[in-house]
mmCIF file of C-alpha atoms in Angstrom:
data_model
loop_
_atom_site.group_PDB
_atom_site.id
_atom_site.type_symbol
_atom_site.label_atom_id
_atom_site.label_comp_id
_atom_site.label_asym_id
_atom_site.label_seq_id
_atom_site.Cartn_x
_atom_site.Cartn_y
_atom_site.Cartn_z
ATOM 1 C CA MET Z 12 81.533 123.279 95.497
ATOM 2 C CA THR Z 13 85.036 123.754 94.114
ATOM 3 C CA LEU Z 14 88.125 122.140 95.653
ATOM 4 C CA LEU Z 15 91.862 122.359 95.124
ATOM 5 C CA GLY Z 16 93.536 118.946 95.292
ATOM 6 C CA ILE Z 17 97.195 118.216 96.052
ATOM 7 C CA GLU Z 18 98.938 114.861 95.420
ATOM 8 C CA THR Z 19 102.558 114.113 96.453
ATOM 9 C CA SER Z 20 102.482 110.488 97.629
ATOM 10 C CA CYS Z 21 105.228 109.068 95.388
ATOM 11 C CA ASP Z 22 106.959 110.250 92.209
ATOM 12 C CA GLU Z 23 104.320 112.528 90.670
ATOM 13 C CA THR Z 24 103.585 116.017 91.912
ATOM 14 C CA SER Z 25 100.093 117.158 91.014
ATOM 15 C CA ALA Z 26 97.597 119.940 91.675
ATOM 16 C CA SER Z 27 94.038 120.080 90.399
ATOM 17 C CA VAL Z 28 90.843 122.080 90.673
ATOM 18 C CA VAL Z 29 87.613 120.060 90.547
ATOM 19 C CA ARG Z 30 84.026 121.221 90.806
ATOM 20 C CA ARG Z 31 81.120 119.147 92.142
ATOM 21 C CA GLU Z 32 77.678 120.321 91.087
ATOM 22 C CA ALA Z 33 74.607 120.183 93.312
ATOM 23 C CA ASP Z 34 73.275 117.228 91.316
ATOM 24 C CA GLY Z 35 76.443 115.216 92.026
ATOM 25 C CA ARG Z 36 78.158 115.609 88.650
ATOM 26 C CA GLY Z 37 81.833 116.485 88.634
ATOM 27 C CA THR Z 38 84.037 118.518 86.319
ATOM 28 C CA ILE Z 39 87.833 118.611 86.212
ATOM 29 C CA LEU Z 40 88.681 122.277 85.702
ATOM 30 C CA SER Z 41 92.435 121.630 85.718
ATOM 31 C CA ASN Z 42 94.798 118.761 86.473
ATOM 32 C CA VAL Z 43 98.512 119.546 86.319
ATOM 33 C CA VAL Z 44 100.980 116.681 86.813
ATOM 34 C CA PHE Z 45 104.768 116.802 87.004
ATOM 35 C CA SER Z 46 106.378 113.371 86.568
ATOM 36 C CA GLN Z 47 109.730 112.562 88.150
ATOM 37 C CA ILE Z 48 110.418 109.487 86.013
ATOM 38 C CA GLU Z 49 113.610 110.923 84.524
ATOM 39 C CA ASP Z 50 114.946 111.769 88.003
ATOM 40 C CA HIS Z 51 114.585 108.163 89.176
ATOM 41 C CA ALA Z 52 115.218 106.208 85.963
ATOM 42 C CA ILE Z 53 118.988 106.019 86.433
ATOM 43 C CA TYR Z 54 118.440 104.316 89.807
ATOM 44 C CA GLY Z 55 115.943 101.788 88.488
ATOM 45 C CA GLY Z 56 113.251 102.863 90.957
ATOM 46 C CA VAL Z 57 111.961 105.682 93.116
ATOM 47 C CA VAL Z 58 114.469 107.231 95.545
ATOM 48 C CA PRO Z 59 112.394 108.726 98.414
ATOM 49 C CA GLU Z 60 114.763 111.606 99.210
ATOM 50 C CA ILE Z 61 114.941 112.698 95.572
ATOM 51 C CA ALA Z 62 111.164 112.467 95.288
ATOM 52 C CA ALA Z 63 110.606 114.653 98.364
ATOM 53 C CA ARG Z 64 112.996 117.361 97.118
ATOM 54 C CA ALA Z 65 111.323 117.358 93.709
ATOM 55 C CA HIS Z 66 107.913 117.853 95.341
ATOM 56 C CA VAL Z 67 109.259 120.842 97.288
ATOM 57 C CA GLU Z 68 110.632 122.423 94.120
ATOM 58 C CA ALA Z 69 107.554 121.837 91.966
ATOM 59 C CA LEU Z 70 104.472 122.068 94.149
ATOM 60 C CA ASP Z 71 104.029 125.839 94.549
ATOM 61 C CA GLY Z 72 104.287 126.405 90.802
ATOM 62 C CA LEU Z 73 101.851 123.563 90.069
ATOM 63 C CA VAL Z 74 99.265 124.993 92.470
ATOM 64 C CA ARG Z 75 99.488 128.367 90.712
ATOM 65 C CA ALA Z 76 99.250 126.651 87.316
ATOM 66 C CA ALA Z 77 96.209 124.608 88.375
ATOM 67 C CA LEU Z 78 94.388 127.721 89.579
ATOM 68 C CA GLY Z 79 95.317 129.588 86.406
ATOM 69 C CA GLU Z 80 94.134 126.829 84.065
ATOM 70 C CA SER Z 81 90.889 126.427 85.986
ATOM 71 C CA GLY Z 82 89.958 130.069 85.639
ATOM 72 C CA ARG Z 83 89.290 130.151 89.394
ATOM 73 C CA ASN Z 84 90.805 132.216 92.178
ATOM 74 C CA TRP Z 85 91.399 131.588 95.857
ATOM 75 C CA VAL Z 86 88.038 133.167 96.725
ATOM 76 C CA ASP Z 87 86.271 130.602 94.521
ATOM 77 C CA LEU Z 88 87.531 127.611 96.523
ATOM 78 C CA ASP Z 89 85.433 125.775 99.098
ATOM 79 C CA GLY Z 90 88.195 123.575 100.472
ATOM 80 C CA ILE Z 91 91.645 122.015 100.106
ATOM 81 C CA ALA Z 92 92.008 118.236 99.686
ATOM 82 C CA VAL Z 93 95.411 116.626 100.078
ATOM 83 C CA THR Z 94 96.791 113.093 100.004
ATOM 84 C CA ALA Z 95 97.732 112.260 103.595
ATOM 85 C CA GLY Z 96 98.669 108.634 102.877
ATOM 86 C CA PRO Z 97 99.587 105.988 102.092
ATOM 87 C CA GLY Z 98 102.878 106.769 100.387
ATOM 88 C CA LEU Z 99 106.445 107.923 100.926
ATOM 89 C CA ILE Z 100 106.498 109.921 104.151
ATOM 90 C CA GLY Z 101 108.781 112.677 102.826
ATOM 91 C CA GLY Z 102 106.550 113.414 99.868
ATOM 92 C CA LEU Z 103 103.381 113.190 101.943
ATOM 93 C CA LEU Z 104 104.723 115.749 104.394
ATOM 94 C CA VAL Z 105 105.438 118.213 101.579
ATOM 95 C CA GLY Z 106 101.856 118.027 100.348
ATOM 96 C CA VAL Z 107 100.219 118.007 103.792
ATOM 97 C CA MET Z 108 102.213 120.986 105.098
ATOM 98 C CA THR Z 109 101.548 122.974 101.927
ATOM 99 C CA ALA Z 110 97.823 122.223 102.139
ATOM 100 C CA LYS Z 111 97.696 123.139 105.836
ATOM 101 C CA ALA Z 112 99.416 126.462 105.126
ATOM 102 C CA ILE Z 113 96.982 127.330 102.308
ATOM 103 C CA ALA Z 114 93.947 126.294 104.359
ATOM 104 C CA ALA Z 115 95.069 128.349 107.356
ATOM 105 C CA ALA Z 116 95.930 131.418 105.287
ATOM 106 C CA ARG Z 117 92.666 131.331 103.311
ATOM 107 C CA GLY Z 118 90.355 130.111 106.057
ATOM 108 C CA LEU Z 119 89.338 127.028 104.055
ATOM 109 C CA PRO Z 120 88.383 123.519 105.240
ATOM 110 C CA LEU Z 121 91.257 121.032 105.016
ATOM 111 C CA LEU Z 122 90.424 117.498 103.925
ATOM 112 C CA PRO Z 123 93.153 114.847 104.301
ATOM 113 C CA VAL Z 124 92.352 112.111 101.765
ATOM 114 C CA ASN Z 125 93.423 108.480 101.537
ATOM 115 C CA HIS Z 126 95.217 108.098 98.202
ATOM 116 C CA LEU Z 127 93.496 104.741 97.662
ATOM 117 C CA GLU Z 128 90.096 106.349 98.171
ATOM 118 C CA GLY Z 129 90.962 108.747 95.365
ATOM 119 C CA HIS Z 130 91.451 105.780 93.032
ATOM 120 C CA ALA Z 131 88.358 104.064 94.425
ATOM 121 C CA LEU Z 132 86.049 107.000 93.652
ATOM 122 C CA THR Z 133 87.458 108.106 90.289
ATOM 123 C CA ALA Z 134 84.833 106.101 88.377
ATOM 124 C CA THR Z 135 82.063 108.180 89.959
ATOM 125 C CA LEU Z 136 83.710 111.286 88.509
ATOM 126 C CA THR Z 137 84.556 110.030 85.026
ATOM 127 C CA ASP Z 138 81.667 107.641 84.369
ATOM 128 C CA GLY Z 139 79.051 108.412 86.983
ATOM 129 C CA THR Z 140 79.292 104.802 88.184
ATOM 130 C CA ALA Z 141 76.677 104.018 90.832
ATOM 131 C CA PHE Z 142 77.402 102.196 94.094
ATOM 132 C CA PRO Z 143 78.055 99.409 94.859
ATOM 133 C CA TYR Z 144 80.788 98.316 92.482
ATOM 134 C CA LEU Z 145 83.860 96.112 92.602
ATOM 135 C CA LEU Z 146 87.188 97.924 92.440
ATOM 136 C CA LEU Z 147 90.351 96.234 91.202
ATOM 137 C CA LEU Z 148 93.119 98.496 92.443
ATOM 138 C CA VAL Z 149 96.444 97.633 90.827
ATOM 139 C CA SER Z 150 99.535 99.804 91.232
ATOM 140 C CA GLY Z 151 103.190 99.654 92.178
ATOM 141 C CA GLY Z 152 102.420 99.343 95.872
ATOM 142 C CA HIS Z 153 98.907 97.941 96.022
ATOM 143 C CA THR Z 154 96.908 95.051 94.584
ATOM 144 C CA GLN Z 155 93.406 94.798 96.027
ATOM 145 C CA LEU Z 156 89.853 93.806 95.198
ATOM 146 C CA VAL Z 157 87.507 96.101 97.112
ATOM 147 C CA ALA Z 158 83.731 96.333 97.317
ATOM 148 C CA VAL Z 159 82.954 100.058 97.104
ATOM 149 C CA GLU Z 160 79.571 100.454 98.806
ATOM 150 C CA GLY Z 161 79.612 104.240 99.142
ATOM 151 C CA VAL Z 162 81.811 107.175 100.116
ATOM 152 C CA GLY Z 163 83.836 106.028 103.115
ATOM 153 C CA ARG Z 164 82.395 102.493 102.918
ATOM 154 C CA TYR Z 165 84.918 99.963 101.613
ATOM 155 C CA ARG Z 166 85.289 96.230 102.132
ATOM 156 C CA ARG Z 167 88.457 94.504 101.045
ATOM 157 C CA LEU Z 168 87.682 91.146 99.451
ATOM 158 C CA GLY Z 169 91.209 90.260 98.381
ATOM 159 C CA THR Z 170 94.767 91.551 98.397
ATOM 160 C CA THR Z 171 98.284 90.349 97.654
ATOM 161 C CA ILE Z 172 100.083 88.205 100.184
ATOM 162 C CA ASP Z 173 103.487 89.261 98.824
ATOM 163 C CA ASP Z 174 104.327 91.479 95.845
ATOM 164 C CA ALA Z 175 102.008 94.081 94.382
ATOM 165 C CA LEU Z 176 101.245 93.735 90.684
ATOM 166 C CA GLY Z 177 103.188 96.817 89.640
ATOM 167 C CA GLU Z 178 106.102 95.704 91.788
ATOM 168 C CA ALA Z 179 106.146 92.356 89.971
ATOM 169 C CA PHE Z 180 106.199 94.145 86.605
ATOM 170 C CA ASP Z 181 109.059 96.406 87.722
ATOM 171 C CA LYS Z 182 111.140 93.544 89.104
ATOM 172 C CA THR Z 183 110.567 91.447 85.997
ATOM 173 C CA ALA Z 184 111.677 94.337 83.818
ATOM 174 C CA LYS Z 185 114.820 94.795 85.893
ATOM 175 C CA MET Z 186 115.685 91.068 85.663
ATOM 176 C CA LEU Z 187 115.346 91.222 81.875
ATOM 177 C CA GLY Z 188 117.409 94.386 81.499
ATOM 178 C CA LEU Z 189 114.509 96.654 80.544
ATOM 179 C CA PRO Z 190 114.546 100.309 81.616
ATOM 180 C CA TYR Z 191 112.459 101.926 84.353
ATOM 181 C CA PRO Z 192 109.481 102.240 84.615
ATOM 182 C CA GLY Z 193 109.052 98.499 84.246
ATOM 183 C CA GLY Z 194 105.330 98.140 83.571
ATOM 184 C CA PRO Z 195 105.095 100.108 80.314
ATOM 185 C CA ASN Z 196 108.339 98.605 79.028
ATOM 186 C CA VAL Z 197 107.275 95.018 79.741
ATOM 187 C CA GLU Z 198 103.983 95.692 77.948
ATOM 188 C CA LYS Z 199 105.741 97.262 74.955
ATOM 189 C CA THR Z 200 108.283 94.434 74.704
ATOM 190 C CA ALA Z 201 105.549 91.798 75.027
ATOM 191 C CA LEU Z 202 103.894 93.004 71.820
ATOM 192 C CA ALA Z 203 106.559 91.213 69.781
ATOM 193 C CA GLY Z 204 106.614 88.082 71.940
ATOM 194 C CA ASP Z 205 105.020 84.641 72.050
ATOM 195 C CA PRO Z 206 102.897 84.365 75.233
ATOM 196 C CA THR Z 207 102.847 80.551 75.036
ATOM 197 C CA ARG Z 208 106.584 79.876 74.795
ATOM 198 C CA PHE Z 209 107.363 79.831 78.526
ATOM 199 C CA PRO Z 210 104.925 77.768 80.675
ATOM 200 C CA LEU Z 211 104.857 80.111 83.664
ATOM 201 C CA PRO Z 212 102.646 79.342 86.702
ATOM 202 C CA ARG Z 213 99.299 81.015 87.424
ATOM 203 C CA PRO Z 214 99.584 81.461 91.212
ATOM 204 C CA LEU Z 215 96.371 80.805 93.197
ATOM 205 C CA LYS Z 216 94.280 80.445 90.037
ATOM 206 C CA GLY Z 217 91.192 78.391 90.900
ATOM 207 C CA GLN Z 218 91.980 78.476 94.610
ATOM 208 C CA PRO Z 219 89.451 79.630 97.241
ATOM 209 C CA GLY Z 220 89.356 83.299 98.124
ATOM 210 C CA CYS Z 221 90.311 86.382 96.145
ATOM 211 C CA ASN Z 222 93.902 86.961 97.221
ATOM 212 C CA PHE Z 223 96.912 87.279 94.924
ATOM 213 C CA SER Z 224 100.443 85.890 95.154
ATOM 214 C CA LEU Z 225 102.998 87.174 92.664
ATOM 215 C CA SER Z 226 106.448 86.510 94.111
ATOM 216 C CA GLY Z 227 106.474 82.925 92.799
ATOM 217 C CA LEU Z 228 105.638 84.078 89.286
ATOM 218 C CA LYS Z 229 108.498 86.543 89.466
ATOM 219 C CA THR Z 230 110.830 83.738 90.564
ATOM 220 C CA ALA Z 231 109.619 81.547 87.699
ATOM 221 C CA VAL Z 232 110.538 84.311 85.237
ATOM 222 C CA ARG Z 233 114.019 84.503 86.753
ATOM 223 C CA LEU Z 234 114.532 80.744 86.486
ATOM 224 C CA ALA Z 235 113.287 80.680 82.893
ATOM 225 C CA ALA Z 236 115.630 83.540 82.031
ATOM 226 C CA GLU Z 237 118.568 81.717 83.613
ATOM 227 C CA ASP Z 238 117.777 78.544 81.645
ATOM 228 C CA ALA Z 239 117.604 80.492 78.365
ATOM 229 C CA ALA Z 240 120.745 82.594 79.005
ATOM 230 C CA PRO Z 241 122.376 84.314 77.265
ATOM 231 C CA LEU Z 242 119.110 86.033 76.391
ATOM 232 C CA THR Z 243 118.411 87.208 72.886
ATOM 233 C CA GLU Z 244 115.992 89.996 72.047
ATOM 234 C CA ARG Z 245 113.472 87.324 71.068
ATOM 235 C CA ASP Z 246 113.885 85.567 74.420
ATOM 236 C CA VAL Z 247 113.158 88.797 76.297
ATOM 237 C CA SER Z 248 110.063 89.490 74.197
ATOM 238 C CA ASP Z 249 108.738 85.974 74.746
ATOM 239 C CA LEU Z 250 109.407 86.147 78.492
ATOM 240 C CA CYS Z 251 107.575 89.471 78.744
ATOM 241 C CA ALA Z 252 104.643 88.130 76.733
ATOM 242 C CA SER Z 253 104.475 84.931 78.805
ATOM 243 C CA PHE Z 254 104.674 86.875 82.073
ATOM 244 C CA GLN Z 255 101.991 89.343 81.013
ATOM 245 C CA ALA Z 256 99.692 86.519 79.871
ATOM 246 C CA ALA Z 257 100.076 84.760 83.225
ATOM 247 C CA VAL Z 258 99.306 87.973 85.118
ATOM 248 C CA ALA Z 259 96.237 88.734 83.007
ATOM 249 C CA GLU Z 260 94.887 85.209 83.522
ATOM 250 C CA VAL Z 261 95.368 85.421 87.289
ATOM 251 C CA VAL Z 262 93.771 88.868 87.473
ATOM 252 C CA GLU Z 263 90.744 87.604 85.541
ATOM 253 C CA ASP Z 264 90.383 84.562 87.824
ATOM 254 C CA ARG Z 265 90.674 86.563 91.052
ATOM 255 C CA SER Z 266 88.264 89.227 89.768
ATOM 256 C CA ARG Z 267 85.702 86.608 88.769
ATOM 257 C CA ARG Z 268 85.801 85.118 92.263
ATOM 258 C CA ALA Z 269 85.515 88.557 93.877
ATOM 259 C CA LEU Z 270 82.465 89.399 91.768
ATOM 260 C CA ALA Z 271 80.805 86.169 92.887
ATOM 261 C CA LEU Z 272 81.678 86.841 96.533
ATOM 262 C CA MET Z 273 80.342 90.380 96.325
ATOM 263 C CA ARG Z 274 77.039 89.174 94.873
ATOM 264 C CA GLU Z 275 76.730 86.594 97.640
ATOM 265 C CA GLU Z 276 77.624 88.761 100.627
ATOM 266 C CA ILE Z 277 76.924 92.382 99.636
ATOM 267 C CA GLY Z 278 74.713 92.560 96.565
ATOM 268 C CA ALA Z 279 75.006 92.701 92.798
ATOM 269 C CA PRO Z 280 77.753 95.094 91.675
ATOM 270 C CA THR Z 281 76.914 97.746 89.101
ATOM 271 C CA ALA Z 282 80.344 97.441 87.479
ATOM 272 C CA LEU Z 283 83.890 96.168 87.668
ATOM 273 C CA VAL Z 284 86.149 99.201 87.952
ATOM 274 C CA VAL Z 285 89.911 98.974 87.413
ATOM 275 C CA ALA Z 286 92.172 101.754 88.711
ATOM 276 C CA GLY Z 287 95.811 102.424 89.504
ATOM 277 C CA GLY Z 288 98.903 102.617 87.327
ATOM 278 C CA VAL Z 289 98.773 98.982 86.139
ATOM 279 C CA ALA Z 290 95.208 99.626 84.926
ATOM 280 C CA ALA Z 291 96.850 101.235 81.894
ATOM 281 C CA ASN Z 292 98.005 97.779 80.720
ATOM 282 C CA LYS Z 293 95.961 97.001 77.608
ATOM 283 C CA ALA Z 294 96.283 93.208 77.901
ATOM 284 C CA ILE Z 295 94.850 93.225 81.419
ATOM 285 C CA ARG Z 296 92.101 95.646 80.409
ATOM 286 C CA ALA Z 297 91.128 93.478 77.439
ATOM 287 C CA ARG Z 298 90.930 90.347 79.591
ATOM 288 C CA LEU Z 299 88.742 92.076 82.169
ATOM 289 C CA GLU Z 300 86.513 93.622 79.523
ATOM 290 C CA THR Z 301 85.928 90.177 78.022
ATOM 291 C CA LEU Z 302 85.080 88.854 81.487
ATOM 292 C CA CYS Z 303 82.521 91.616 82.044
ATOM 293 C CA ASN Z 304 80.989 91.216 78.597
ATOM 294 C CA GLY Z 305 80.442 87.533 79.286
ATOM 295 C CA MET Z 306 78.739 88.344 82.596
ATOM 296 C CA GLY Z 307 76.616 91.214 81.265
ATOM 297 C CA LEU Z 308 78.399 93.610 83.617
ATOM 298 C CA ALA Z 309 79.702 97.112 82.958
ATOM 299 C CA PHE Z 310 83.483 97.450 82.756
ATOM 300 C CA VAL Z 311 84.853 100.846 83.752
ATOM 301 C CA ALA Z 312 88.454 101.961 83.291
ATOM 302 C CA PRO Z 313 89.130 105.684 83.850
ATOM 303 C CA PRO Z 314 91.168 107.553 81.212
ATOM 304 C CA MET Z 315 94.869 106.714 81.263
ATOM 305 C CA ALA Z 316 95.759 110.123 82.766
ATOM 306 C CA LEU Z 317 93.543 109.368 85.767
ATOM 307 C CA CYS Z 318 94.874 105.837 86.328
ATOM 308 C CA THR Z 319 98.254 107.058 87.523
ATOM 309 C CA ASP Z 320 98.702 109.387 90.506
ATOM 310 C CA ASN Z 321 96.894 112.689 90.031
ATOM 311 C CA ALA Z 322 95.335 115.424 92.155
ATOM 312 C CA ALA Z 323 91.959 115.418 90.375
ATOM 313 C CA MET Z 324 90.978 112.182 92.106
ATOM 314 C CA ILE Z 325 92.079 113.644 95.455
ATOM 315 C CA ALA Z 326 90.054 116.824 94.959
ATOM 316 C CA TRP Z 327 87.026 114.756 93.925
ATOM 317 C CA ALA Z 328 87.291 112.441 96.938
ATOM 318 C CA GLY Z 329 87.548 115.509 99.156
ATOM 319 C CA ALA Z 330 84.473 117.055 97.532
ATOM 320 C CA LEU Z 331 82.453 113.874 98.051
ATOM 321 C CA ARG Z 332 83.520 113.653 101.671
ATOM 322 C CA LEU Z 333 82.657 117.298 102.239
ATOM 323 C CA ALA Z 334 79.236 116.805 100.628
ATOM 324 C CA GLU Z 335 78.591 113.703 102.785
ATOM 325 C CA GLY Z 336 79.800 115.363 105.984
ATOM 326 C CA LEU Z 337 82.553 112.759 106.265
ATOM 327 C CA SER Z 338 85.581 115.048 106.313
ATOM 328 C CA PRO Z 339 88.215 113.579 108.657
ATOM 329 C CA ASP Z 340 90.165 115.413 111.333
ATOM 330 C CA PRO Z 341 92.137 118.220 109.616
ATOM 331 C CA GLU Z 342 94.967 117.529 112.064
ATOM 332 C CA LEU Z 343 95.317 113.978 110.763
ATOM 333 C CA PRO Z 344 99.054 113.373 110.286
ATOM 334 C CA ALA Z 345 100.709 112.033 107.147
ATOM 335 C CA ARG Z 346 100.455 108.236 107.192
ATOM 336 C CA PRO Z 347 102.870 106.117 105.151
ATOM 337 C CA ARG Z 348 100.500 103.170 105.719
ATOM 338 C CA TRP Z 349 96.757 103.734 105.596
ATOM 339 C CA PRO Z 350 94.506 100.817 104.603
ATOM 340 C CA LEU Z 351 91.350 101.664 102.708
ATOM 341 C CA ASP Z 352 89.411 99.067 104.695
ATOM 342 C CA GLU Z 353 90.734 99.677 108.200
ATOM 343 C CA SER Z 354 88.795 96.710 109.598
ATOM 344 C CA ALA Z 355 90.550 94.215 107.308
ATOM 345 C CA GLU Z 356 93.205 91.997 108.844
ATOM 346 C CA PRO Z 357 96.709 92.594 107.464
ATOM 347 C CA MET Z 358 98.053 89.854 105.230
ATOM 348 C CA HIS Z 359 101.276 88.199 106.383
ATOM 349 C CA GLY Z 360 102.973 86.582 103.460
ATOM 350 C CA SER Z 361 105.952 88.825 102.829
ATOM 351 C CA GLY Z 362 108.544 89.452 105.505
ATOM 352 C CA ARG Z 363 107.904 90.456 109.112
ATOM 353 C CA LEU Z 364 105.275 93.109 108.408
ATOM 354 C CA GLY Z 365 103.400 91.276 105.684
ATOM 355 C CA ALA Z 366 102.085 92.705 102.454
ATOM 356 C CA ARG Z 367 101.032 96.313 102.322
ATOM 357 C CA ALA Z 368 97.365 96.697 103.192
#
């Protein structure tokens, strides 16, 4: 089957055509992504209204480009998959309404997809990873450890009780005067720094459970920066390196505990899979790869282009759901909040609503 995927959950507009063969293998026929980074950089973060307008302006052209690059036509499609959440509601509505219009006009099945499920299943497309595996999902809005037991079967083992990992990178970058987006710039600046200079905390390391807490680490960076002010270029590099080292150590510790918990309660995982925008960080990848090598476990990190938001993962998740007969209600509305494991209790460690599930 061949599906068109549409992704508009945040600050990337994307359209993709993906084919799933009868034997379960997948092929990305096209994956067109338009990044809005330049539109938001001057504000130091994503502005929802600007993002929604950019999706409106770009999406139709990207859909045409994705079809053209794939060598397929409307008559070759078996369905339309679209991100219905979680994300910024304005952007989600642009994608969902566009997908509904195409599906209605062409008489095609419409498959609303959870954006997090797209990340969760990417490894089955790129590496053919077998279930069950442990997913470390790290992005600007989400930090979770999830046991992926099958399509539509997810168990959250750990999450953040305050800031997401990408959020902590972005806020650290802003405190140190680095440009947006924060994650890549912190990583680049850290290359010239000394990761041992600033003794930053490793929140929750060695503690029971698999949850994360990152707001205290962010505060520790701020206090260290204030003590060292006025900051030199060397100070900033050392702070970035020390922060990144602390994050990588915490991620390794939490992942190790989640792997042990998964073995105990679910069964031996086939792999540790890392996905989401922060998965592009080479220091974190290296730490996790070393962990897996020491445990004799496969480490899977999708290509960089498929770690950030993209429509290929949405089309693939839709194809798997269609093949499994798990397609949700096509009238499902856009959902700014949509937990991957809907049975998991929300974490309350950040404000009135708690951390994002």
